[in-house]
Coordinates of C-alpha atoms in Angstrom, one line a residue:
X1 CA 19.1 -7.5 -12.2
X2 CA 18.0 -5.4 -15.1
X3 CA 14.2 -5.5 -15.8
X4 CA 12.4 -3.9 -18.7
X5 CA 9.0 -2.7 -17.5
X6 CA 6.2 -3.5 -19.8
X7 CA 2.7 -2.0 -19.6
X8 CA -0.2 -4.2 -20.7
X9 CA -3.7 -3.5 -22.0
X10 CA -5.9 -2.6 -19.0
X11 CA -9.3 -2.3 -20.5
X12 CA -11.8 0.6 -20.3
X13 CA -11.0 3.7 -18.3
X14 CA -14.1 3.2 -16.2
X15 CA -12.7 -0.2 -14.9
X16 CA -9.4 1.1 -13.6
X17 CA -8.5 0.7 -10.0
X18 CA -5.4 0.7 -7.8
X19 CA -4.0 -2.3 -5.9
X20 CA -1.7 -1.2 -3.1
X21 CA 0.9 -3.5 -1.5
X22 CA 2.5 -2.1 1.7
X23 CA 5.1 -3.8 3.8
X24 CA 7.6 -3.0 6.6
X25 CA 10.7 -4.5 8.2
X26 CA 11.0 -3.7 11.9
X27 CA 14.4 -2.6 13.3
X28 CA 16.4 -3.5 10.2
X29 CA 18.5 -0.3 9.7
X30 CA 20.7 2.1 11.7
X31 CA 21.9 -0.2 14.4
X32 CA 18.5 -2.0 14.4
X33 CA 16.7 1.1 15.8
X34 CA 15.0 2.2 12.6
X35 CA 12.6 0.3 10.3
X36 CA 12.0 0.2 6.5
X37 CA 8.8 0.6 4.6
X38 CA 8.0 -0.4 1.0
X39 CA 5.1 0.1 -1.3
X40 CA 4.0 -1.1 -4.7
X41 CA 1.0 0.4 -6.5
X42 CA -0.5 -1.3 -9.5
X43 CA -3.0 0.1 -11.9
X44 CA -5.4 -2.7 -12.8
X45 CA -8.4 -2.9 -15.1
X46 CA -11.0 -5.2 -16.6
X47 CA -8.5 -7.1 -18.7
X48 CA -7.1 -8.7 -15.6
X49 CA -3.7 -7.3 -16.2
X50 CA -1.8 -4.8 -14.1
X51 CA 0.8 -2.2 -14.6
X52 CA 3.1 -1.1 -11.8
X53 CA 3.0 2.7 -11.6
X54 CA 4.6 3.4 -8.3
X55 CA 7.1 1.7 -6.0
X56 CA 9.4 2.9 -3.2
X57 CA 11.4 1.8 -0.3
X58 CA 12.5 4.1 2.5
X59 CA 13.4 4.4 6.1
X60 CA 10.3 5.1 8.2
X61 CA 10.5 8.7 9.5
X62 CA 9.9 7.8 13.1
X63 CA 11.3 5.1 15.4
X64 CA 8.7 2.3 15.6
X65 CA 8.1 0.3 18.8
X66 CA 6.9 -2.9 17.2
X67 CA 6.6 -4.7 13.8
X68 CA 2.9 -3.8 13.9
X69 CA 3.7 -0.1 14.3
X70 CA 6.1 -0.3 11.3
X71 CA 3.5 -2.1 9.2
X72 CA 0.9 0.6 10.2
X73 CA 3.1 3.5 9.2
X74 CA 3.9 1.7 5.9
X75 CA 0.2 1.1 5.1
X76 CA -0.8 4.6 6.0
X77 CA 1.9 6.2 3.7
X78 CA 1.1 3.8 0.8
X79 CA -2.6 4.6 1.0
X80 CA -1.8 8.3 1.1
X81 CA 0.2 7.9 -2.1
X82 CA -2.5 5.8 -3.7
X83 CA -5.2 8.4 -3.0
X84 CA -3.1 11.1 -4.8
X85 CA -2.5 8.8 -7.7
X86 CA -6.1 7.7 -7.7
X87 CA -7.2 11.4 -8.1
X88 CA -5.0 11.7 -11.1
X89 CA -6.5 8.5 -12.6
X90 CA -10.0 9.9 -11.9
X91 CA -9.0 13.1 -13.7
X92 CA -7.7 11.2 -16.7
X93 CA -10.9 9.2 -16.7
X94 CA -13.3 12.1 -16.4
X95 CA -11.4 15.2 -17.5
X96 CA -12.4 16.9 -14.3
X97 CA -10.4 18.0 -11.3
X98 CA -12.3 16.8 -8.3
X99 CA -11.6 15.5 -4.9
X100 CA -12.4 12.0 -6.0
X101 CA -10.3 8.9 -6.7
X102 CA -10.6 5.7 -8.6
X103 CA -11.2 2.5 -6.5
X104 CA -8.4 1.6 -4.2
X105 CA -7.8 -1.9 -2.6
X106 CA -4.9 -2.0 -0.1
X107 CA -3.1 -5.1 1.0
X108 CA -0.9 -5.9 4.0
X109 CA 0.6 -9.1 5.4
X110 CA 0.1 -8.0 9.0
X111 CA -2.8 -9.9 10.4
X112 CA -2.6 -7.9 13.6
X113 CA -3.0 -4.7 11.7
X114 CA -6.0 -5.9 9.8
X115 CA -7.5 -7.1 13.1
X116 CA -6.9 -3.6 14.7
X117 CA -8.6 -2.0 11.7
X118 CA -11.7 -4.2 12.1
X119 CA -12.3 -3.6 15.8
X120 CA -13.5 -0.7 17.9
X121 CA -10.9 -1.6 20.6
X122 CA -7.9 0.8 20.7
X123 CA -4.4 -0.3 20.0
X124 CA -2.1 -0.3 23.1
X125 CA 0.6 2.0 21.5
X126 CA -0.4 5.6 21.8
X127 CA 1.3 7.0 18.7
X128 CA 0.0 4.1 16.6
X129 CA -3.6 5.0 17.6
X130 CA -3.5 8.0 15.3
X131 CA -2.1 6.1 12.4
X132 CA -4.8 3.4 12.8
X133 CA -7.5 6.1 13.1
X134 CA -6.3 7.7 9.9
X135 CA -6.5 4.4 8.0
X136 CA -10.0 3.8 9.4
X137 CA -11.0 7.3 8.3
X138 CA -9.8 6.6 4.8
X139 CA -11.9 3.5 4.7
X140 CA -14.9 5.2 6.4
X141 CA -14.8 8.1 3.9
X142 CA -14.7 5.5 1.1
X143 CA -11.3 6.9 -0.1
X144 CA -10.2 3.2 -0.1
X145 CA -12.6 0.4 -0.9
X146 CA -11.1 -2.2 1.5
X147 CA -7.9 -3.4 3.2
X148 CA -7.1 -7.1 2.7
X149 CA -4.7 -9.4 4.5
X150 CA -2.4 -11.4 2.2
X151 CA 0.1 -14.0 3.1
X152 CA 3.7 -12.8 3.0
X153 CA 4.4 -15.0 0.0
X154 CA 1.9 -12.8 -1.9
X155 CA 3.2 -9.4 -0.6
X156 CA 4.8 -7.7 -3.6
X157 CA 6.5 -5.1 -1.4
X158 CA 8.2 -7.7 0.7
X159 CA 11.4 -7.6 -1.3
X160 CA 11.6 -3.8 -1.0
X161 CA 12.0 -4.1 2.8
X162 CA 13.9 -7.3 3.5
X163 CA 17.2 -8.3 1.9
X164 CA 16.4 -12.0 2.0
X165 CA 12.9 -11.8 0.6
X166 CA 12.2 -13.4 -2.7
X167 CA 11.8 -10.7 -5.4
X168 CA 10.5 -13.1 -8.1
X169 CA 6.8 -12.1 -7.9
X170 CA 7.7 -8.4 -8.1
X171 CA 10.1 -9.0 -11.0
X172 CA 7.4 -11.1 -12.8
X173 CA 4.9 -8.2 -12.4
X174 CA 7.5 -5.8 -13.9
X175 CA 8.2 -7.9 -17.0

């Protein structure tokens, strides 16, 4: 499907923020041993419209032991990308190169991941602990404003990770 990307009026520079959608598909590539991550980052503003400025789909660099582990890797990578983009937006807004970003709101459809991020209890998978700790650190340092759970039907990155996912919401955003 060919889609022409249209960028709408966002409003004042001061109102700009990033909305991050991160998703993963567990064990869906390379003989079902590797997982895929996808991300969509939308620049939003006071006008209520949004412009997609970043999207990607790729195989996760390490083998994940669970769907939650894959979702955690996907969210961490998407937030890292958003922070870099957010610093560029901040520079465009202020004209200064600083270690600051615009507001970032991240979204995942993994309820288990959101629960892990909102508790002091450690996750059982050892390697995933570091990923969860990094995401919590982003939040604690106010590099991201919040992490929200959304139903899979509202996850814009879903069609970037699963061949049977409905891409209509993402296509509508791009048009």
